[in-house]
Amino acid sequence: MTDTTASSFVREAMVTERSAPVKTTGFVGFLRTRLLNSPTNVLLTILGLLLIWYTVIPAIRFLLVDAVWHGADRNACLAENAGHAVGACWPFINAKLDQFIYGFYPAQERWRVNLTFLLAALLLLPMLIPRLPAKGLNAGLFFFAFPVIAFFLLHGGGLGGFGVNWTASLLVAFADSIKSAGDALVRAAGTTPVVGPLLWLLGQFVVLIGVTLSLILTPLLWVRDQILASGRPVWIDFALTAIIVSVLLFLLSGGVRTGWRTLVTCLASFAGIAIVIAVMGLDRGGLPIVDTRLWGGLLITLVVSVTGIVTSMPIGIALALGRRSTIPLIRLFSIAFIEFWRGVPLITVLFFATYMLPLFLPGNLTIDGLVRALIGISLFTGAYQAEVIRGGLAAIPRGQGEAASALGLSWWKTTALVVMPQALRHVIPGLVNSFISLFKDTSLVSIVALFDLLGQLRASFADPNWATPTTAFTGFAFTGLIYFIFCFGMSRYSLFVEHRLNPYRRN
């Protein structure tokens, strides 16, 4: 190789150093690649910093820096006494905390509310953790046993009877209402000469039906009277109900051949009910009765929201399936129900359920105001849930149901095992969005004399001992934090469920 060739391929001088690569990791990399990588992002970053400066910083100063943490009355939250500009008046929250949680619930009975909250947490948390076993038993206790126990804990009172007594009383009331309707038609026949004879015949026929039902129910009434005349009516009624229900389920489940497991499960369930009755003393009058008008605060908010969420789901599923039904009567009823409840504001529903519904009930029938509000909210929310679930059902290909039918599955099994699980997985965001909206809409019950968390807050502002310029802002900030914690918790858990049920996620 010549010197000329060597000099053409061998560099004699060092190459100059290149500039270091732009850092794309860490805090500096985040600033460079996400916040300052273009003129538009630079402008948005500046606007975001200004927004934080004028909103978040003053909020932190109000809630923490300039806040007053100790005091016995309004004087501690006045600027002239504190020596500086006063922010949040947290002594006000400390003084009214019991009112915000329990409302006007008697102080000596508030352990019942605490026990109810504890039982709800102990039953709900295992259901939210996927790895824990016995989900079926846990769900049964939470959705069926817990509401009954919570009712007798919060409201109090005891059992005047059980299944036989309640069934007899309901059927007798039904027969009496039929006879009353017939008597009303007979009386109306005398005031309408044109169609009077027709009304008279129709009234006599209705009265005859009512009398016939009363005669048929005579043995059941005799059994009820014997139960009430005994020394321990609750336990005798309970034993008869347990025997009747267990025998019926045993026979319907296949009798001697395949019904033993159902019989054992039924008897075990009645044994658990008996233990609850004995422990809570429901056969001896139970706990002192606390009228629902004394309930309030966070108690009312949780009762209304949880009841609405739990009861609206089966209503929504039934209406969604009914709207897609091939039976015209079921489909038209579902459509009419959904459109009616979606076309009426929730405030109107609450007013109707609280003030107008008693006008349409018989004079001897009364329904508690809280129960009326719960029924109205459940039906209202169920109509909205039906459309959300129907959207999920529409997303399932028809081939899913056809494949299940080809395997010999019935419509019920196809819906419960194939279609509905996939549909609910698709609409988790919509369902949780409705749950969050319902949780916040519980504040509307304050207009029908049910003082929820916000209602108790507004009532606390009337106390002159805590009348300061910052009391209202402190109260609304505190309740806003409570609402945010519950709603944010539901939102994050829904994201966890979405990720877990995503069939395309990476393990």
Coordinates of C-alpha atoms in Angstrom, one line a residue:
M1 CA 0.0 0.0 0.0
T2 CA 1.4 3.4 -1.0
D3 CA 1.6 6.5 1.2
T4 CA -1.0 8.1 -1.0
T5 CA -3.5 5.3 -0.4
A6 CA -2.8 5.3 3.3
S7 CA -3.3 9.0 3.6
S8 CA -6.7 8.7 1.8
F9 CA -8.2 6.4 4.4
V10 CA -6.5 7.1 7.7
R11 CA -7.5 10.2 9.6
E12 CA -4.6 12.0 11.2
A13 CA -6.6 14.6 13.3
M14 CA -9.2 13.9 16.0
V15 CA -12.9 14.5 15.2
T16 CA -14.5 17.4 17.1
E17 CA -16.8 16.4 20.0
R18 CA -20.5 16.3 19.2
S19 CA -23.0 18.1 21.5
A20 CA -24.6 16.0 24.2
P21 CA -28.0 14.5 23.3
V22 CA -31.1 16.2 24.5
K23 CA -32.2 14.7 27.8
T24 CA -35.7 13.1 27.5
T25 CA -36.0 11.5 30.9
G26 CA -36.5 12.8 34.4
F27 CA -38.0 16.1 35.4
V28 CA -36.0 18.2 32.9
G29 CA -36.9 15.8 30.1
F30 CA -40.6 16.0 31.1
L31 CA -40.4 19.8 30.9
R32 CA -38.7 19.7 27.5
T33 CA -40.8 17.0 25.8
R34 CA -44.2 17.6 27.4
L35 CA -44.5 21.3 28.4
L36 CA -42.0 23.3 26.3
N37 CA -41.7 21.4 23.1
S38 CA -43.7 23.7 20.9
P39 CA -45.0 27.3 21.1
T40 CA -48.6 26.1 21.7
N41 CA -47.5 23.9 24.6
V42 CA -45.4 26.8 26.0
L43 CA -48.5 29.0 26.0
L44 CA -50.7 26.3 27.5
T45 CA -48.1 25.8 30.2
I46 CA -48.0 29.4 31.1
L47 CA -51.8 29.6 31.3
G48 CA -51.8 26.5 33.5
L49 CA -49.3 28.0 35.9
L50 CA -51.4 31.2 36.1
L51 CA -54.5 29.1 36.7
I52 CA -52.8 27.2 39.6
W53 CA -51.4 30.5 41.0
Y54 CA -54.8 32.2 41.1
T55 CA -56.9 29.1 42.2
V56 CA -54.9 26.4 43.9
I57 CA -52.6 28.6 45.9
P58 CA -55.4 30.8 47.4
A59 CA -57.3 27.6 48.2
I60 CA -54.3 26.2 50.1
R61 CA -53.8 29.4 51.9
F62 CA -57.5 29.5 52.9
L63 CA -57.7 25.9 54.0
L64 CA -54.4 25.4 55.7
V65 CA -52.1 28.5 56.0
D66 CA -54.5 31.2 57.2
A67 CA -56.9 28.7 58.8
V68 CA -58.0 28.8 62.5
W69 CA -57.7 25.3 64.1
H70 CA -58.7 25.8 67.7
G71 CA -61.5 27.8 69.3
A72 CA -64.7 27.5 71.3
D73 CA -67.0 30.0 69.4
R74 CA -67.0 32.6 66.6
N75 CA -64.6 34.9 68.4
A76 CA -61.7 32.6 67.5
C77 CA -62.4 33.0 63.8
L78 CA -62.5 36.8 63.7
A79 CA -59.6 38.6 62.2
E80 CA -59.3 41.1 65.0
N81 CA -58.9 38.3 67.5
A82 CA -56.7 36.1 65.4
G83 CA -54.3 38.9 64.5
H84 CA -54.2 38.0 60.7
A85 CA -56.5 37.4 57.8
V86 CA -58.6 34.4 58.8
G87 CA -59.2 31.5 56.4
A88 CA -61.1 28.4 57.2
C89 CA -62.8 28.2 60.5
W90 CA -62.2 24.6 61.4
P91 CA -63.5 24.9 65.0
F92 CA -66.9 25.3 63.4
I93 CA -66.6 22.0 61.6
N94 CA -65.4 20.3 64.8
A95 CA -68.4 21.7 66.8
K96 CA -70.9 20.6 64.1
L97 CA -69.3 17.3 63.0
D98 CA -71.9 15.2 64.9
Q99 CA -74.7 17.1 63.2
F100 CA -73.1 16.6 59.8
I101 CA -72.9 12.9 60.3
Y102 CA -76.0 11.9 62.3
G103 CA -78.4 14.9 61.8
F104 CA -80.8 15.0 64.8
Y105 CA -80.4 11.3 65.6
P106 CA -80.5 10.9 69.4
A107 CA -77.0 11.1 70.9
Q108 CA -77.6 8.0 73.1
E109 CA -78.6 5.9 70.1
R110 CA -75.8 6.9 67.7
W111 CA -73.9 3.7 68.3
R112 CA -76.6 2.1 66.1
V113 CA -75.5 4.3 63.2
N114 CA -71.8 3.6 63.9
L115 CA -72.5 -0.2 64.0
T116 CA -74.4 0.1 60.7
F117 CA -71.5 1.9 59.0
L118 CA -69.1 -0.8 60.4
L119 CA -71.2 -3.7 59.1
A120 CA -71.5 -2.1 55.7
A121 CA -67.7 -1.6 55.5
L122 CA -67.0 -5.2 56.7
L123 CA -69.4 -6.6 54.0
L124 CA -68.5 -4.2 51.2
L125 CA -64.7 -4.3 51.3
P126 CA -64.4 -8.1 50.8
M127 CA -66.6 -7.8 47.7
L128 CA -64.3 -5.1 46.3
I129 CA -61.2 -7.2 46.6
P130 CA -61.1 -9.8 43.8
R131 CA -58.8 -12.2 45.4
L132 CA -60.9 -12.9 48.5
P133 CA -63.1 -16.0 48.3
A134 CA -66.8 -16.6 49.0
K135 CA -68.1 -13.8 46.9
G136 CA -71.6 -15.4 46.6
L137 CA -72.1 -15.7 50.3
N138 CA -70.7 -12.2 50.8
A139 CA -73.0 -10.7 48.1
G140 CA -76.0 -12.5 49.7
L141 CA -75.3 -11.1 53.1
F142 CA -74.7 -7.5 51.7
F143 CA -77.7 -7.3 49.4
F144 CA -80.3 -9.3 51.3
A145 CA -79.4 -9.7 55.0
F146 CA -77.7 -6.3 55.6
P147 CA -80.7 -4.1 54.5
V148 CA -83.0 -5.8 57.0
I149 CA -80.5 -5.6 59.8
A150 CA -79.7 -2.0 59.0
F151 CA -83.4 -1.1 59.0
F152 CA -84.0 -2.5 62.5
L153 CA -80.8 -1.0 63.7
L154 CA -81.5 2.5 62.4
H155 CA -85.2 2.7 62.7
G156 CA -85.7 0.3 65.7
G157 CA -88.9 -1.5 66.6
G158 CA -89.6 -5.3 66.5
L159 CA -91.5 -7.9 64.6
G160 CA -95.3 -8.1 65.0
G161 CA -95.3 -11.3 62.9
F162 CA -93.6 -13.1 60.1
G163 CA -94.5 -14.6 56.7
V164 CA -97.9 -16.1 57.5
N165 CA -99.1 -13.0 59.4
W166 CA -97.9 -10.6 56.7
T167 CA -99.3 -12.7 53.9
A168 CA -102.7 -13.0 55.6
S169 CA -102.9 -9.3 56.4
L170 CA -101.9 -8.4 52.8
L171 CA -104.5 -10.7 51.2
V172 CA -107.2 -9.5 53.6
A173 CA -106.4 -5.9 52.7
F174 CA -106.6 -6.8 49.0
A175 CA -110.0 -8.5 49.5
D176 CA -111.3 -5.5 51.5
S177 CA -110.2 -3.1 48.8
I178 CA -112.0 -5.1 46.1
K179 CA -115.2 -5.1 48.2
S180 CA -114.8 -1.3 48.7
A181 CA -114.4 -0.8 45.0
G182 CA -117.5 -2.8 44.4
D183 CA -119.5 -0.8 46.9
A184 CA -118.3 2.5 45.3
L185 CA -119.5 1.3 41.9
V186 CA -122.9 0.4 43.4
R187 CA -123.2 3.9 45.0
A188 CA -122.2 5.5 41.7
A189 CA -125.0 3.6 39.9
G190 CA -127.6 5.7 41.7
T191 CA -126.2 9.0 40.5
T192 CA -125.8 8.0 36.8
P193 CA -129.2 7.0 35.4
V194 CA -127.9 6.4 31.9
V195 CA -125.4 3.6 32.8
G196 CA -126.7 3.0 36.3
P197 CA -127.9 -0.6 35.8
L198 CA -124.6 -1.5 34.1
L199 CA -122.6 0.0 37.0
W200 CA -124.8 -1.7 39.5
L201 CA -124.3 -5.1 38.0
L202 CA -120.5 -4.5 37.7
G203 CA -120.4 -3.4 41.3
Q204 CA -122.3 -6.4 42.5
F205 CA -119.9 -8.7 40.6
V206 CA -116.9 -7.0 42.1
V207 CA -118.4 -7.3 45.6
L208 CA -119.0 -11.0 45.0
I209 CA -115.4 -11.4 44.0
G210 CA -114.3 -9.7 47.2
V211 CA -116.6 -11.8 49.4
T212 CA -115.4 -15.0 47.7
L213 CA -111.8 -14.1 48.4
S214 CA -112.7 -13.4 52.0
L215 CA -114.3 -16.8 52.3
I216 CA -111.3 -18.5 50.7
L217 CA -109.0 -16.7 53.1
T218 CA -111.0 -17.7 56.2
P219 CA -108.7 -20.7 57.1
L220 CA -105.7 -18.5 56.7
L221 CA -107.3 -15.8 59.0
W222 CA -108.0 -18.5 61.6
V223 CA -104.4 -19.5 61.6
R224 CA -103.3 -15.9 61.9
D225 CA -105.7 -15.3 64.8
Q226 CA -104.3 -18.4 66.6
I227 CA -100.8 -17.2 66.1
L228 CA -101.6 -13.8 67.5
A229 CA -103.4 -15.3 70.5
S230 CA -100.4 -17.4 71.4
G231 CA -97.9 -16.3 73.9
R232 CA -95.0 -15.9 71.4
P233 CA -96.5 -15.0 68.0
V234 CA -93.3 -14.1 66.3
W235 CA -91.6 -17.5 66.9
I236 CA -94.7 -19.6 66.0
D237 CA -95.2 -17.5 62.9
F238 CA -91.5 -17.9 62.1
A239 CA -91.6 -21.7 62.5
L240 CA -94.7 -22.1 60.3
T241 CA -93.1 -19.8 57.6
A242 CA -89.9 -21.8 57.7
I243 CA -91.7 -25.1 57.4
I244 CA -93.9 -23.9 54.5
V245 CA -91.1 -22.3 52.5
S246 CA -88.7 -25.1 53.1
V247 CA -91.2 -27.8 52.0
L248 CA -92.2 -25.8 48.9
L249 CA -88.6 -25.2 47.8
F250 CA -87.7 -28.9 48.5
L251 CA -90.6 -30.1 46.3
L252 CA -89.8 -27.5 43.5
S253 CA -86.1 -28.5 43.5
G254 CA -86.8 -32.2 42.7
G255 CA -88.0 -33.6 46.0
V256 CA -86.2 -36.6 47.4
R257 CA -84.0 -37.0 44.4
T258 CA -82.3 -33.6 44.0
G259 CA -83.9 -31.3 46.6
W260 CA -81.8 -32.0 49.7
R261 CA -79.2 -29.3 49.1
T262 CA -81.9 -26.7 48.6
L263 CA -83.6 -27.9 51.8
V264 CA -80.4 -27.6 53.8
T265 CA -79.6 -24.2 52.4
C266 CA -83.1 -22.9 53.2
L267 CA -83.1 -24.3 56.8
A268 CA -79.6 -22.8 57.4
S269 CA -80.9 -19.4 56.1
F270 CA -83.9 -19.5 58.5
A271 CA -81.5 -20.5 61.3
G272 CA -79.4 -17.4 60.6
I273 CA -82.6 -15.3 60.6
A274 CA -83.6 -16.7 64.0
I275 CA -80.2 -15.9 65.4
V276 CA -80.6 -12.3 64.3
I277 CA -84.1 -12.0 65.7
A278 CA -82.9 -13.4 69.1
V279 CA -79.8 -11.2 69.2
M280 CA -81.5 -8.0 68.3
G281 CA -84.6 -8.8 70.5
L282 CA -87.0 -8.3 67.6
D283 CA -89.5 -10.7 69.2
R284 CA -89.6 -8.5 72.3
G285 CA -90.1 -5.1 70.6
G286 CA -86.5 -4.5 69.5
L287 CA -84.6 -1.3 69.8
P288 CA -86.3 2.1 70.5
I289 CA -87.9 3.6 67.4
V290 CA -86.1 6.6 65.9
D291 CA -88.3 8.4 63.4
T292 CA -86.8 9.0 60.0
R293 CA -87.5 12.7 60.4
L294 CA -84.6 12.8 62.9
W295 CA -82.2 11.2 60.5
G296 CA -79.9 13.5 58.6
G297 CA -76.4 14.5 57.5
L298 CA -74.1 11.9 56.0
L299 CA -76.5 9.1 57.2
I300 CA -79.3 10.3 54.9
T301 CA -76.8 10.8 52.0
L302 CA -75.5 7.3 52.2
V303 CA -78.9 5.7 52.8
V304 CA -80.4 7.4 49.8
S305 CA -77.4 6.9 47.5
V306 CA -76.6 3.3 48.3
T307 CA -80.3 2.3 48.2
G308 CA -80.7 4.1 44.9
I309 CA -77.6 2.5 43.4
V310 CA -78.4 -1.0 44.5
T311 CA -82.1 -1.0 43.6
S312 CA -81.7 0.9 40.3
M313 CA -79.5 -1.8 38.8
P314 CA -82.0 -4.7 38.7
I315 CA -84.7 -2.2 37.6
G316 CA -82.5 -0.9 34.8
I317 CA -81.5 -4.5 33.7
A318 CA -85.2 -5.5 33.6
L319 CA -86.3 -2.4 31.6
A320 CA -83.4 -2.8 29.2
L321 CA -84.3 -6.4 28.5
G322 CA -87.9 -5.5 28.3
R323 CA -87.3 -2.7 25.7
R324 CA -85.5 -5.3 23.5
S325 CA -88.2 -7.9 24.0
T326 CA -90.2 -9.4 21.1
I327 CA -93.4 -9.4 23.2
P328 CA -95.2 -6.1 22.2
L329 CA -96.9 -5.6 25.6
I330 CA -93.6 -5.9 27.6
R331 CA -91.7 -3.7 25.0
L332 CA -94.4 -1.0 25.1
F333 CA -94.6 -1.0 28.9
S334 CA -90.8 -0.7 29.1
I335 CA -90.6 2.1 26.6
A336 CA -93.4 4.1 28.3
F337 CA -91.9 3.6 31.7
I338 CA -88.4 4.7 30.6
E339 CA -89.6 7.8 28.6
F340 CA -92.0 8.9 31.4
W341 CA -89.3 8.8 34.1
R342 CA -86.7 10.4 31.9
G343 CA -89.0 13.1 30.9
V344 CA -89.8 14.2 34.5
P345 CA -87.2 16.2 36.7
L346 CA -86.1 14.5 39.8
I347 CA -87.4 17.4 41.9
T348 CA -90.9 16.8 40.5
V349 CA -90.5 13.1 41.4
L350 CA -89.6 13.9 44.9
F351 CA -92.4 16.4 45.4
F352 CA -94.9 13.9 44.0
A353 CA -93.7 11.0 46.1
T354 CA -93.6 13.2 49.3
Y355 CA -96.7 15.3 49.0
M356 CA -99.1 14.0 46.4
L357 CA -98.7 10.2 46.7
P358 CA -100.4 10.1 50.1
L359 CA -103.5 11.6 48.4
F360 CA -103.9 8.5 46.2
L361 CA -103.4 6.0 49.0
P362 CA -106.2 4.5 51.1
G363 CA -106.8 6.4 54.3
N364 CA -105.5 3.5 56.5
L365 CA -102.3 3.1 54.6
T366 CA -99.3 5.3 55.3
I367 CA -95.8 5.1 53.9
D368 CA -92.8 6.8 55.6
G369 CA -91.5 9.9 53.8
L370 CA -88.0 8.6 53.5
V371 CA -89.3 5.3 51.9
R372 CA -91.4 7.4 49.4
A373 CA -88.3 9.4 48.4
L374 CA -86.3 6.2 48.1
I375 CA -88.9 4.6 45.8
G376 CA -89.0 7.7 43.6
I377 CA -85.2 7.9 43.3
S378 CA -84.9 4.2 42.6
L379 CA -87.4 4.3 39.8
F380 CA -86.0 7.5 38.3
T381 CA -82.4 6.2 38.3
G382 CA -83.5 2.8 37.0
A383 CA -84.9 4.4 33.9
Y384 CA -81.6 6.1 33.2
Q385 CA -79.7 2.9 33.9
A386 CA -81.9 1.0 31.5
E387 CA -80.7 3.1 28.6
V388 CA -77.0 2.7 29.6
I389 CA -77.4 -1.0 29.8
R390 CA -79.3 -1.2 26.5
G391 CA -76.3 0.5 24.9
G392 CA -74.2 -2.4 26.2
L393 CA -76.7 -5.0 24.9
A394 CA -76.7 -3.4 21.5
A395 CA -72.9 -3.7 21.4
I396 CA -73.0 -7.5 21.7
P397 CA -73.0 -9.3 18.3
R398 CA -76.0 -11.4 17.5
G399 CA -73.8 -14.3 16.9
Q400 CA -73.1 -14.6 20.7
G401 CA -76.8 -15.4 21.4
E402 CA -77.0 -17.7 18.4
A403 CA -74.0 -19.6 19.4
A404 CA -75.4 -20.1 22.9
S405 CA -78.7 -21.2 21.5
A406 CA -76.9 -23.7 19.3
L407 CA -75.3 -25.2 22.4
G408 CA -78.8 -25.7 23.9
L409 CA -78.8 -22.8 26.4
S410 CA -82.2 -21.3 27.2
W411 CA -82.9 -17.6 26.8
W412 CA -82.4 -17.0 30.5
K413 CA -79.1 -18.8 30.6
T414 CA -77.9 -17.1 27.4
T415 CA -78.8 -13.7 28.9
A416 CA -77.3 -14.4 32.3
L417 CA -74.2 -16.2 31.3
V418 CA -73.3 -14.9 27.9
V419 CA -74.9 -11.6 26.9
M420 CA -75.3 -9.7 30.1
P421 CA -71.7 -10.1 31.5
Q422 CA -70.3 -8.7 28.3
A423 CA -72.8 -5.9 28.1
L424 CA -72.1 -4.8 31.6
R425 CA -68.4 -4.8 31.0
H426 CA -68.9 -2.4 28.1
V427 CA -70.9 0.1 30.0
I428 CA -68.9 0.3 33.3
P429 CA -68.0 4.0 32.6
G430 CA -71.7 4.9 32.0
L431 CA -72.9 3.0 35.0
V432 CA -70.3 4.6 37.4
N433 CA -71.1 8.0 35.9
S434 CA -74.8 7.5 36.8
F435 CA -73.8 6.3 40.3
I436 CA -71.6 9.4 40.9
S437 CA -74.4 11.7 39.6
L438 CA -76.9 10.0 41.9
F439 CA -74.6 10.4 44.9
K440 CA -74.4 14.1 44.3
D441 CA -78.1 14.4 43.4
T442 CA -79.0 13.2 46.9
S443 CA -78.7 16.9 48.0
L444 CA -82.2 17.4 46.3
V445 CA -83.9 15.5 49.1
S446 CA -83.5 18.6 51.3
I447 CA -86.4 20.2 49.5
V448 CA -88.8 17.6 50.8
A449 CA -87.7 18.0 54.5
L450 CA -85.0 15.4 54.5
F451 CA -81.8 17.0 55.7
D452 CA -78.9 15.3 54.0
L453 CA -75.3 16.5 54.4
L454 CA -75.8 19.8 52.6
G455 CA -79.2 20.3 54.3
Q456 CA -77.5 19.9 57.7
L457 CA -74.8 22.3 56.6
R458 CA -77.3 25.0 55.7
A459 CA -79.1 24.4 58.9
S460 CA -75.9 24.9 60.9
F461 CA -75.4 28.3 59.4
A462 CA -78.4 29.6 61.5
D463 CA -76.4 29.1 64.7
P464 CA -75.3 32.7 65.8
N465 CA -72.5 31.3 67.9
W466 CA -70.6 30.5 64.7
A467 CA -71.6 33.4 62.5
T468 CA -68.4 34.6 60.9
P469 CA -67.5 35.9 57.4
T470 CA -65.7 32.6 56.6
T471 CA -68.1 30.0 58.1
A472 CA -70.1 29.4 55.0
F473 CA -66.9 29.0 52.8
T474 CA -65.5 26.6 55.4
G475 CA -68.7 24.5 55.5
F476 CA -69.0 24.2 51.7
A477 CA -65.3 23.4 51.4
F478 CA -65.6 20.6 54.0
T479 CA -68.7 19.0 52.3
G480 CA -67.1 19.4 48.9
L481 CA -64.1 17.4 50.1
I482 CA -66.4 14.7 51.4
Y483 CA -68.3 14.5 48.1
F484 CA -65.0 14.5 46.2
I485 CA -63.6 11.6 48.3
F486 CA -66.6 9.4 47.7
C487 CA -66.9 10.2 44.0
F488 CA -63.2 10.0 43.3
G489 CA -63.1 6.6 45.0
M490 CA -65.9 5.3 42.8
S491 CA -64.2 6.6 39.7
R492 CA -60.8 5.1 40.5
Y493 CA -62.4 1.7 41.5
S494 CA -64.3 1.7 38.2
L495 CA -61.0 2.2 36.3
F496 CA -59.6 -0.8 38.3
V497 CA -62.5 -2.9 37.3
E498 CA -62.3 -1.9 33.7
H499 CA -58.6 -2.8 33.6
R500 CA -59.3 -6.2 35.3
L501 CA -62.2 -7.1 33.0
N502 CA -60.4 -6.0 29.8
P503 CA -60.0 -9.2 27.7
Y504 CA -57.1 -7.6 25.8
R505 CA -55.0 -6.5 28.7
R506 CA -51.5 -7.8 29.2
N507 CA -51.0 -10.0 32.2

